Coordinates of C-alpha atoms (C1' of nucleotides) in Angstrom, one line a residue:
Chain J
M1 CA -110.8 38.9 108.0
I2 CA -107.1 39.6 109.8
R3 CA -107.4 40.6 113.0
V4 CA -104.4 40.8 115.5
R5 CA -103.8 42.1 119.2
F6 CA -101.6 43.9 121.3
A7 CA -102.2 42.6 124.8
P8 CA -99.7 44.0 127.1
S9 CA -99.9 44.1 131.0
P10 CA -100.2 47.5 132.9
T11 CA -97.5 46.5 134.8
G12 CA -94.5 49.0 134.6
F13 CA -93.5 50.8 131.1
V14 CA -93.5 50.5 128.0
H15 CA -90.6 48.2 127.1
V16 CA -88.8 48.9 123.6
G17 CA -89.7 44.7 122.8
G18 CA -93.2 45.2 123.3
L19 CA -93.8 48.6 120.9
R20 CA -91.7 46.4 118.3
T21 CA -94.4 43.4 118.9
A22 CA -97.0 46.7 118.9
L23 CA -95.7 47.5 115.4
Y24 CA -95.4 44.6 113.9
N25 CA -99.0 43.9 114.7
Y26 CA -100.1 47.1 114.1
L27 CA -97.7 46.9 110.2
F28 CA -99.4 43.1 109.9
A29 CA -103.1 44.3 110.3
K30 CA -102.5 47.5 108.2
R31 CA -101.2 46.1 105.7
N32 CA -103.9 43.7 104.9
N33 CA -107.0 45.6 105.7
G34 CA -107.6 43.9 109.2
R35 CA -107.7 45.6 112.4
F36 CA -105.9 46.3 115.5
I37 CA -106.5 45.2 118.9
L38 CA -105.5 46.0 122.1
R39 CA -106.0 44.2 125.2
I40 CA -105.2 44.6 128.9
E41 CA -104.0 41.9 130.5
D42 CA -104.5 42.6 133.5
T43 CA -105.0 39.4 135.5
D44 CA -102.2 39.5 138.6
R45 CA -103.1 41.7 141.1
S46 CA -100.1 41.9 142.6
R47 CA -98.1 43.4 139.4
F48 CA -100.3 45.4 138.5
I49 CA -99.2 49.4 138.2
E50 CA -101.7 52.7 138.7
G51 CA -101.3 54.4 135.7
A52 CA -99.3 51.6 133.2
T53 CA -102.8 51.7 131.0
N54 CA -102.1 54.7 130.3
N55 CA -99.2 55.0 130.0
I56 CA -99.6 52.1 127.6
I57 CA -102.1 54.0 125.3
K58 CA -99.8 57.2 125.3
V59 CA -97.1 55.7 124.0
L60 CA -99.2 54.0 121.3
N61 CA -100.4 57.0 120.3
W62 CA -97.2 58.7 120.1
A63 CA -95.7 56.0 117.7
G64 CA -98.8 56.0 116.0
L65 CA -100.0 52.5 116.3
I66 CA -103.9 53.8 117.0
P67 CA -105.9 50.7 118.0
D68 CA -109.2 50.0 116.2
E69 CA -110.8 48.5 118.9
G70 CA -109.6 49.0 122.8
P71 CA -110.3 50.3 126.2
E72 CA -110.4 53.8 124.5
Q73 CA -112.2 53.0 121.1
G74 CA -114.2 50.2 122.2
G75 CA -115.0 47.7 119.7
G76 CA -118.0 44.4 119.3
F77 CA -115.8 42.4 121.4
G78 CA -115.0 43.9 124.8
P79 CA -114.3 44.3 127.5
Y80 CA -110.9 44.8 126.7
F81 CA -109.5 44.7 130.0
Q82 CA -109.5 40.7 131.1
S83 CA -110.3 42.5 134.4
Q84 CA -113.4 42.6 133.2
R85 CA -113.8 39.3 131.7
T86 CA -113.1 37.1 134.5
Q87 CA -117.1 35.8 134.7
L88 CA -115.9 34.3 130.6
Y89 CA -113.5 32.8 132.2
R90 CA -114.9 30.8 135.1
Q91 CA -117.3 29.7 133.0
F92 CA -115.3 27.9 130.4
A93 CA -113.3 26.2 133.3
E94 CA -116.1 24.7 134.4
Q95 CA -116.4 23.5 131.0
L96 CA -113.0 22.3 131.0
L97 CA -113.9 20.7 134.5
R98 CA -116.6 19.2 133.4
A99 CA -115.8 17.4 130.9
G100 CA -112.2 15.8 132.3
Y101 CA -109.9 18.5 131.2
A102 CA -109.2 19.8 134.3
Y103 CA -109.2 19.0 138.0
Y104 CA -109.4 21.3 141.3
A105 CA -106.2 22.0 143.1
F106 CA -106.2 22.3 146.4
D107 CA -102.3 22.9 147.4
T108 CA -101.1 25.4 149.1
P109 CA -98.1 27.1 148.2
E110 CA -95.9 25.7 151.2
E111 CA -97.0 22.1 149.2
I112 CA -96.2 23.5 145.9
D113 CA -93.0 24.8 146.8
K114 CA -91.8 21.0 148.8
L115 CA -92.7 19.5 145.8
R116 CA -90.5 21.6 143.5
Q117 CA -87.1 21.1 146.3
T118 CA -87.9 17.1 146.7
A119 CA -88.4 16.8 142.8
S120 CA -84.7 18.7 143.0
E121 CA -83.3 16.9 145.1
R122 CA -83.6 13.6 143.6
N123 CA -82.1 15.9 140.2
L124 CA -85.9 16.0 138.7
Q125 CA -87.9 18.4 136.8
P126 CA -90.0 19.9 139.6
K127 CA -93.1 19.6 137.7
Y128 CA -97.1 18.8 138.6
D129 CA -97.8 16.9 135.9
S130 CA -98.6 13.0 135.4
S131 CA -95.7 12.0 137.4
T132 CA -96.7 14.0 140.3
R133 CA -100.6 15.0 140.4
M134 CA -101.9 12.2 141.9
S135 CA -99.6 12.4 145.1
M136 CA -100.9 16.0 144.8
R137 CA -104.4 17.1 146.9
N138 CA -106.4 17.3 144.1
S139 CA -109.7 16.6 142.7
L140 CA -107.8 13.3 140.8
S141 CA -106.1 12.4 143.8
L142 CA -109.0 12.8 146.1
S143 CA -112.4 11.6 146.9
D144 CA -115.2 12.9 145.7
D145 CA -117.0 13.8 149.1
Q146 CA -113.7 15.4 150.1
V147 CA -113.9 17.8 146.4
R148 CA -117.2 18.2 148.1
H149 CA -116.5 19.0 151.4
N150 CA -113.6 21.3 150.1
L151 CA -115.2 23.2 147.6
E152 CA -118.1 23.9 150.3
T153 CA -115.9 25.2 153.2
G154 CA -113.9 27.4 151.0
I155 CA -110.9 25.9 150.5
P156 CA -108.8 28.1 148.4
H157 CA -108.2 26.3 145.5
V158 CA -106.9 26.0 142.1
I159 CA -108.2 24.8 138.8
R160 CA -105.5 22.6 136.8
L161 CA -105.4 21.8 133.3
L162 CA -105.4 18.0 132.7
I163 CA -102.3 17.7 130.8
P164 CA -102.5 13.9 128.6
E165 CA -99.4 11.2 128.5
N166 CA -97.3 10.9 125.5
R167 CA -99.1 13.1 123.3
T168 CA -97.3 15.7 120.5
F169 CA -98.4 19.5 120.0
T170 CA -96.9 20.8 116.9
V171 CA -97.2 24.7 116.2
H172 CA -97.0 25.8 112.8
D173 CA -95.3 29.3 113.4
L174 CA -94.8 31.7 110.3
I175 CA -91.5 32.8 111.2
R176 CA -90.0 29.3 112.8
G177 CA -91.8 26.8 110.8
Q178 CA -92.7 23.8 112.8
V179 CA -92.1 23.5 116.5
T180 CA -93.2 20.1 118.2
F181 CA -93.1 19.9 121.7
H182 CA -94.2 16.5 124.0
S183 CA -96.4 16.3 126.3
S184 CA -94.1 15.0 129.3
Q185 CA -92.5 18.4 129.0
V186 CA -95.3 20.0 129.9
D187 CA -97.2 20.3 133.5
D188 CA -100.6 20.7 135.0
Q189 CA -101.1 24.9 134.1
V190 CA -102.7 26.1 136.7
L191 CA -105.7 27.8 134.9
I192 CA -107.5 29.7 137.4
K193 CA -106.0 30.8 140.2
S194 CA -107.0 30.7 143.9
D195 CA -108.1 34.5 143.6
G196 CA -110.6 33.7 141.0
F197 CA -108.7 35.4 138.1
P198 CA -107.7 33.8 135.4
T199 CA -103.3 32.9 134.6
Y200 CA -102.1 34.2 131.2
H201 CA -102.5 30.7 129.9
L202 CA -106.2 30.7 130.2
A203 CA -107.1 34.2 129.2
N204 CA -105.6 34.7 125.9
V205 CA -106.6 31.6 124.6
V206 CA -110.4 32.4 125.7
D207 CA -110.0 36.1 124.6
D208 CA -108.0 35.7 121.1
H209 CA -110.7 33.1 120.5
L210 CA -114.3 35.4 121.5
M211 CA -112.3 38.2 119.8
E212 CA -111.4 36.6 116.9
I213 CA -107.7 37.0 116.4
S214 CA -106.9 35.5 113.2
H215 CA -103.0 35.9 114.1
V216 CA -101.1 35.9 117.5
I217 CA -98.0 37.6 116.7
R218 CA -96.0 38.0 120.4
G219 CA -92.5 37.9 122.0
E220 CA -90.5 34.6 121.8
E221 CA -90.7 34.2 125.1
W222 CA -94.2 32.8 124.7
L223 CA -93.2 29.9 122.5
S224 CA -92.4 27.2 125.5
S225 CA -95.9 28.0 126.2
V226 CA -97.6 27.5 122.8
P227 CA -98.0 23.5 123.7
K228 CA -100.6 24.2 126.2
H229 CA -102.1 27.1 124.3
L230 CA -103.0 24.6 121.1
Y231 CA -104.1 21.9 124.1
L232 CA -106.3 24.1 125.5
Y233 CA -107.9 24.7 122.2
E234 CA -108.3 21.9 121.5
C235 CA -110.1 21.0 124.8
L236 CA -112.1 23.6 124.2
G237 CA -113.3 23.0 120.5
W238 CA -111.5 25.5 119.0
N239 CA -109.7 26.3 115.8
P240 CA -106.8 27.9 117.3
P241 CA -105.1 31.6 115.7
E242 CA -102.2 31.4 112.8
M243 CA -99.1 32.3 115.3
A244 CA -95.5 33.8 114.9
H245 CA -93.2 34.4 117.6
L246 CA -90.9 37.6 117.5
P247 CA -87.1 37.1 117.9
L248 CA -86.6 39.0 120.9
I249 CA -84.6 42.3 121.5
F250 CA -81.3 42.0 124.2
N251 CA -78.9 44.8 125.5
P252 CA -75.3 45.2 123.3
D253 CA -73.5 42.8 125.6
G254 CA -76.3 40.2 125.0
T255 CA -78.4 40.4 128.3
K256 CA -81.7 40.6 128.5
M257 CA -82.5 44.4 128.5
S258 CA -83.3 45.7 132.1
K259 CA -84.5 48.9 133.4
R260 CA -82.6 47.8 136.5
D261 CA -78.7 50.1 136.9
I262 CA -79.9 52.7 134.2
Q263 CA -80.0 56.2 135.1
S264 CA -80.2 58.2 132.6
L265 CA -79.5 57.5 128.3
S266 CA -76.8 59.9 128.5
A267 CA -74.8 57.4 130.9
L268 CA -75.5 53.9 130.0
P269 CA -73.2 51.4 131.4
T270 CA -71.1 49.4 128.8
G271 CA -73.5 47.4 127.2
K272 CA -76.5 48.6 128.5
V273 CA -79.7 50.2 126.8
D274 CA -82.9 51.2 128.4
P275 CA -85.6 49.7 127.7
D276 CA -88.1 52.4 128.5
V277 CA -89.5 53.7 125.5
Q278 CA -90.4 56.6 127.3
S279 CA -86.7 57.7 128.0
Y280 CA -86.4 58.0 124.1
I281 CA -89.6 59.9 123.9
N282 CA -88.3 62.3 126.6
A283 CA -84.3 62.3 125.0
G284 CA -86.0 64.0 121.8
Y285 CA -85.4 61.0 119.4
E286 CA -87.8 61.5 116.4
K287 CA -91.2 58.8 116.7
D288 CA -90.6 58.1 112.7
A289 CA -86.9 57.5 113.6
I290 CA -87.8 54.9 116.7
V291 CA -90.1 53.0 115.1
N292 CA -87.5 53.0 112.1
H293 CA -85.6 51.3 114.3
I294 CA -86.9 48.7 116.1
A295 CA -88.6 48.2 112.8
L296 CA -85.5 47.4 111.4
L297 CA -84.4 45.2 114.6
G298 CA -85.7 41.8 112.7
W299 CA -87.3 42.7 109.6
N300 CA -86.6 44.4 106.3
P301 CA -87.7 44.9 103.3
G302 CA -85.4 43.0 100.7
D303 CA -84.0 46.1 99.4
D304 CA -81.4 48.1 100.6
R305 CA -83.8 50.2 101.6
E306 CA -83.7 51.3 105.5
L307 CA -85.5 54.6 105.8
F308 CA -89.6 54.3 106.4
S309 CA -92.2 56.5 107.9
L310 CA -94.7 54.5 109.0
Q311 CA -97.4 54.6 106.2
E312 CA -94.3 53.2 104.3
L313 CA -93.5 50.5 106.8
V314 CA -97.2 49.3 106.5
D315 CA -96.9 49.3 102.3
H316 CA -94.1 47.1 102.8
F317 CA -94.4 44.9 105.7
S318 CA -94.6 41.0 105.6
L319 CA -94.3 38.1 108.4
E320 CA -91.9 36.5 106.0
R321 CA -89.5 38.7 106.3
V322 CA -89.0 39.3 109.5
N323 CA -85.9 37.2 111.2
K324 CA -85.4 34.4 113.5
A325 CA -82.1 36.0 115.2
A326 CA -83.0 37.5 118.4
A327 CA -81.2 41.2 117.5
I328 CA -79.5 43.9 119.6
F329 CA -80.5 47.3 120.1
D330 CA -77.9 50.0 118.7
I331 CA -77.9 53.1 120.0
P332 CA -75.4 54.6 117.3
K333 CA -77.3 52.8 114.3
L334 CA -81.0 54.7 116.2
N335 CA -79.1 58.1 116.4
H336 CA -77.9 58.2 112.5
I337 CA -82.0 56.7 111.3
N338 CA -83.1 59.6 113.7
Q339 CA -80.5 62.2 112.2
Q340 CA -81.9 61.0 109.4
H341 CA -85.4 61.5 109.8
L342 CA -84.9 65.1 111.5
S343 CA -82.8 66.4 108.2
R344 CA -85.9 65.7 106.3
K345 CA -88.1 67.1 108.4
S346 CA -90.1 70.3 107.2
A347 CA -87.7 73.5 109.1
S348 CA -91.0 74.7 110.2
V349 CA -92.9 72.0 112.0
L350 CA -89.2 71.6 113.7
A351 CA -88.9 74.8 114.7
R352 CA -92.3 74.6 116.0
E353 CA -90.9 71.8 118.3
V354 CA -87.6 73.1 119.3
L355 CA -89.3 76.4 120.4
T356 CA -90.6 74.2 123.6
E357 CA -87.0 73.6 124.6
L358 CA -86.3 77.6 123.8
S359 CA -89.2 78.4 126.1
A360 CA -88.5 76.4 128.9
R361 CA -84.8 78.1 128.9
G362 CA -86.5 81.9 128.8
I363 CA -85.3 82.5 125.2
T364 CA -87.5 83.6 122.5
A365 CA -86.3 83.8 118.8
Q366 CA -87.2 87.4 117.4
T367 CA -89.8 86.0 115.1
Q368 CA -90.6 82.3 113.4
E369 CA -88.8 83.1 110.6
Y370 CA -85.9 83.5 111.8
L371 CA -85.8 80.3 114.1
E372 CA -87.3 78.9 110.8
Q373 CA -83.9 80.3 109.3
V374 CA -81.7 78.5 112.2
V375 CA -83.7 75.6 112.3
K376 CA -83.0 75.0 108.2
L377 CA -78.9 75.4 109.2
M378 CA -78.8 73.8 112.0
Q379 CA -80.9 70.5 110.6
P380 CA -77.4 68.5 108.7
R381 CA -75.6 68.8 112.0
L382 CA -78.0 67.8 114.8
Y383 CA -78.3 64.0 115.1
L384 CA -81.2 65.2 117.8
R385 CA -83.5 67.5 118.2
N386 CA -82.4 67.9 121.8
Q387 CA -79.1 69.1 120.7
F388 CA -80.6 72.2 119.4
F389 CA -79.9 74.8 121.9
E390 CA -76.7 74.0 122.8
A391 CA -75.8 73.9 119.0
S392 CA -76.6 76.7 117.8
H393 CA -77.2 78.8 121.2
Y394 CA -75.2 81.7 119.8
F395 CA -78.3 83.1 117.7
F396 CA -80.3 83.4 120.2
L397 CA -77.4 85.0 122.8
D398 CA -74.6 87.2 122.9
P399 CA -71.3 84.6 123.4
E400 CA -70.4 85.2 127.1
T401 CA -67.3 83.1 127.2
Y402 CA -64.5 82.3 124.1
D403 CA -64.0 78.3 123.2
A404 CA -60.2 78.1 124.6
D405 CA -59.8 75.7 122.5
V406 CA -60.9 77.2 119.1
V407 CA -59.0 80.4 121.1
K408 CA -55.8 78.6 120.8
K409 CA -56.2 77.9 117.6
R410 CA -57.3 80.1 115.7
W411 CA -56.2 83.9 117.4
T412 CA -53.5 85.5 116.2
E413 CA -51.8 88.6 117.7
N414 CA -53.6 90.0 114.3
S415 CA -57.3 88.7 114.7
A416 CA -58.3 91.8 116.7
K417 CA -57.5 94.0 113.9
Y418 CA -58.7 92.3 111.1
L419 CA -62.3 92.3 113.0
L420 CA -62.0 96.2 113.5
E421 CA -61.1 96.0 109.6
F422 CA -63.5 93.7 108.7
V423 CA -66.2 95.5 110.7
E424 CA -65.1 98.8 108.8
E425 CA -66.0 97.5 106.1
I426 CA -69.9 96.0 107.2
A427 CA -70.7 99.0 108.8
K428 CA -70.5 100.5 104.9
L429 CA -72.6 97.5 103.5
E430 CA -76.4 98.5 102.9
L431 CA -77.8 95.0 101.7
F432 CA -76.4 92.8 104.7
D433 CA -76.1 89.5 103.2
K434 CA -74.1 86.6 102.5
N435 CA -72.6 87.8 99.2
S436 CA -72.0 91.3 100.4
L437 CA -70.3 89.6 103.6
E438 CA -67.8 87.3 101.8
T439 CA -66.7 90.4 99.6
A440 CA -65.7 92.4 102.7
L441 CA -64.3 89.2 104.0
Q442 CA -62.9 89.0 101.1
V443 CA -61.2 92.8 100.7
V444 CA -60.0 92.9 104.3
A445 CA -57.9 89.4 103.5
S446 CA -56.3 90.6 100.5
R447 CA -55.2 93.9 102.2
N448 CA -53.5 92.5 104.4
T449 CA -52.2 89.7 102.0
V450 CA -53.6 86.7 104.1
N451 CA -56.0 83.4 103.4
A452 CA -59.7 84.5 103.6
G453 CA -59.4 81.9 106.3
Q454 CA -57.1 84.4 108.7
V455 CA -59.8 86.3 108.9
I456 CA -62.7 84.2 108.8
H457 CA -61.9 81.8 112.2
P458 CA -61.7 84.5 114.1
V459 CA -64.9 86.4 113.1
R460 CA -66.8 83.1 113.9
L461 CA -64.9 82.7 117.2
A462 CA -66.1 86.2 118.0
A463 CA -69.6 86.1 116.7
T464 CA -70.4 82.8 118.0
G465 CA -67.4 81.7 120.5
V466 CA -67.5 78.3 119.6
G467 CA -65.2 76.9 116.3
A468 CA -68.3 75.0 114.5
G469 CA -71.3 75.6 112.7
P470 CA -72.9 77.1 109.6
G471 CA -70.9 78.3 107.0
L472 CA -69.9 81.6 108.0
Y473 CA -71.7 84.0 105.9
E474 CA -75.0 82.6 106.1
L475 CA -74.6 82.5 110.1
L476 CA -73.5 86.2 109.8
E477 CA -76.1 87.3 107.9
L478 CA -78.8 86.1 109.6
L479 CA -77.5 87.7 112.9
G480 CA -77.6 90.4 111.2
K481 CA -75.7 93.8 110.5
E482 CA -75.9 95.7 114.3
R483 CA -75.3 92.0 116.3
V484 CA -72.5 91.3 114.4
I485 CA -70.4 94.2 114.4
N486 CA -71.6 94.8 118.9
R487 CA -70.2 91.3 118.8
L488 CA -66.8 91.2 116.7
K489 CA -66.2 95.0 118.6
K490 CA -66.6 93.5 122.0
A491 CA -64.3 90.1 120.9
A492 CA -61.6 92.1 119.8
Q493 CA -60.8 93.6 122.7
V494 CA -61.9 90.5 125.0
I495 CA -60.2 87.5 123.1
P496 CA -56.8 89.4 123.6
L497 CA -56.6 89.8 127.2
L498 CA -57.7 86.2 127.8
Q499 CA -54.6 85.3 125.3
K500 CA -52.1 86.7 127.9
P501 CA -51.2 84.0 130.4
Chain T
rG1 C1' -80.6 19.7 134.6
rG2 C1' -84.6 19.2 130.8
rC3 C1' -87.3 21.0 126.3
rG4 C1' -87.3 25.2 122.8
rC5 C1' -84.9 28.1 119.2
rG6 C1' -81.2 30.7 117.5
rU7 C1' -76.0 31.4 115.5
rU8 C1' -73.4 35.5 108.0
rC9 C1' -68.7 41.9 109.3
rG10 C1' -68.3 44.5 116.7
rU11 C1' -73.5 45.7 115.4
rC12 C1' -78.6 45.9 112.0
rU13 C1' -78.9 42.9 108.5
rA14 C1' -79.0 40.6 102.2
rG15 C1' -78.3 36.0 101.1
rU16 C1' -83.3 29.8 99.9
rG17 C1' -76.8 24.8 95.9
rG18 C1' -73.7 27.5 91.0
rU19 C1' -74.6 34.5 88.3
rU20 C1' -71.3 35.8 95.8
rC21 C1' -62.8 34.8 96.7
rA22 C1' -70.3 37.4 100.5
rG23 C1' -73.8 42.9 99.1
rG24 C1' -75.9 46.8 101.7
rA25 C1' -76.1 50.2 106.3
rC26 C1' -74.0 51.8 110.9
rG27 C1' -69.2 52.2 113.4
rC28 C1' -64.4 53.1 112.3
rC29 C1' -60.2 54.6 109.7
rG30 C1' -58.7 57.7 105.1
rG31 C1' -59.9 61.3 100.6
rC32 C1' -63.0 64.5 98.4
rC33 C1' -65.7 68.9 99.1
rU34 C1' -64.6 73.1 102.2
rC35 C1' -63.9 79.2 106.2
rU36 C1' -64.8 75.2 110.9
rC37 C1' -68.2 71.6 111.8
rA38 C1' -71.7 68.6 110.1
rC39 C1' -74.2 66.9 105.8
rG40 C1' -72.9 64.6 101.0
rU41 C1' -69.7 62.1 98.5
rC42 C1' -65.7 58.6 97.2
rG43 C1' -62.5 54.2 99.5
rG44 C1' -60.6 51.3 103.2
rU45 C1' -61.4 48.0 107.1
rA46 C1' -64.4 43.8 109.0
rG47 C1' -68.5 38.1 108.6
rC48 C1' -70.4 32.6 106.3
rA49 C1' -69.2 29.6 115.1
rC50 C1' -66.6 24.9 114.5
rG51 C1' -67.0 19.7 112.8
rG52 C1' -68.8 15.7 109.6
rG53 C1' -71.2 14.6 105.3
rU54 C1' -75.4 15.0 101.0
rU55 C1' -74.2 16.8 95.7
rC56 C1' -70.3 17.9 90.0
rA57 C1' -71.4 22.1 93.3
rA58 C1' -73.0 24.5 100.1
rA59 C1' -73.1 30.6 103.6
rU60 C1' -77.6 28.3 101.4
rC61 C1' -79.4 20.4 103.1
rC62 C1' -78.6 17.0 107.0
rC63 C1' -76.0 14.7 111.6
rG64 C1' -73.6 16.5 115.6
rU65 C1' -70.3 20.1 118.9
rA66 C1' -70.0 24.5 120.6
rC67 C1' -71.9 28.6 122.2
rG68 C1' -76.1 32.4 122.8
rC69 C1' -81.1 33.3 124.1
rG70 C1' -86.0 32.1 126.0
rC71 C1' -89.2 28.5 129.4
rU72 C1' -89.2 25.5 133.0
rA73 C1' -94.6 30.2 138.8
rC74 C1' -101.3 30.2 141.7
rC75 C1' -96.0 36.7 136.5
rA76 C1' -97.0 38.1 131.9

RNA sequence: GGCGCGUUCGUCUAGUGGUUCAGGACGCCGGCCUCUCACGUCGGUAGCACGGGUUCAAAUCCCGUACGCGCUACCA
């Protein structure tokens, strides 16, 4: 049984890279009829942020990555909060202690600092390991009596893993192949902190084993700590899970994505990008597009296809096709993918979504049918759902201004005359549809022996106030006879005044 | 500094020794479509980090260098 987990710590917002890790775990699980587990790694009290867990769950739900087991849905391997499993970690730490694989250490933070300082002064790597551990205060260097006394009098202490000398640890990473580490490079990692909570290293090994995780799929930043984990599995007598370390995702300038210095998506500092998934949700990106885009940051299906729904990703995903190299989060590409998903969306669904923005602005559409028609016309012209009103306001409100550049470019001294003639023609129309509108406009143009464009552009400007948008006849038809006539008449009066210097 | 990982167009990537003077996508430039803006479509631009090997043959294998990134916490 394939069992994978997404194991974030509730320390703030959901990172784009975190979402992708969750996605790959989800895809791998679903592709292999396995289970996707959410586990909250809340063992660091000092960084705990209230509400962060709910936020993680909310974003996962939004993206459609619903866990099979986790805080919300439970499961037979709970609890799914590490903070509720401290007894377990303690128990295994003591087992390691008894077997001589771990030891107590009583050093104060100041003493550790000093160790680090003297090491770097001598240009050595500051490490708590075989080269230094005997000069520190721990159950290896102290007498049994002293150790017992320290423990009984409640002197703060941690439990450290005793890393053996001259050993080698090799992981067969599913993405990177064989990676080997020497034990001289790994220090005696703290397993249980002085506050009684475990560190990540102990907790993730214990939980992954107890939760029967078959594959650990996580970010590359964890690769370096794999030897510690491997050794823990060994000491505990357990088989390690399969491992896959994913490439990282960076800013366009190659730096780590950071929330610092980022005010909004519309005003990103050059070379930077917002790491907060919520920002993209708020900006109105399609969830399928976000999922699609991050899926492609490090994975590809092996052919030229690049538009996928979540289900299609499930159908095609494999770890073998995950890349080794880090990727850059590119907003223009995201926008393109978003536009593709947007244009494939059904108009009725989009109309419903767009309605919230309209209501927020106090705009009402005359009917649901009308809104859907507008959406249909606007769909290929949008790359972001939230641009809808900005691009289509004239379907809901009469124009109050006329784009100065368009006036300058398209309005001539005869325009008002054409407008009024066109009004006259369409006033006679019984059927106000695009065909008859086109015919009417042709009549005006040929009567004045000018190109249709000479009439079309002023009419568009008059009816919408802007120079861009859907085809004129479709637009007019949708607007409706009365509204069009009123707007044209008004424009014929107002625009010439604007022209005067 | 040490250790680890990585390096194909600006970006995401295909490519697992010959069928590739490296293919697709975004972006950019130009054409077509056309009443505008988009969509669509056609074409163009641009890349195997560098240096050594191995081989009849290397983007593909090996070594080195450079550069980037990660880790080096009682954070995850």
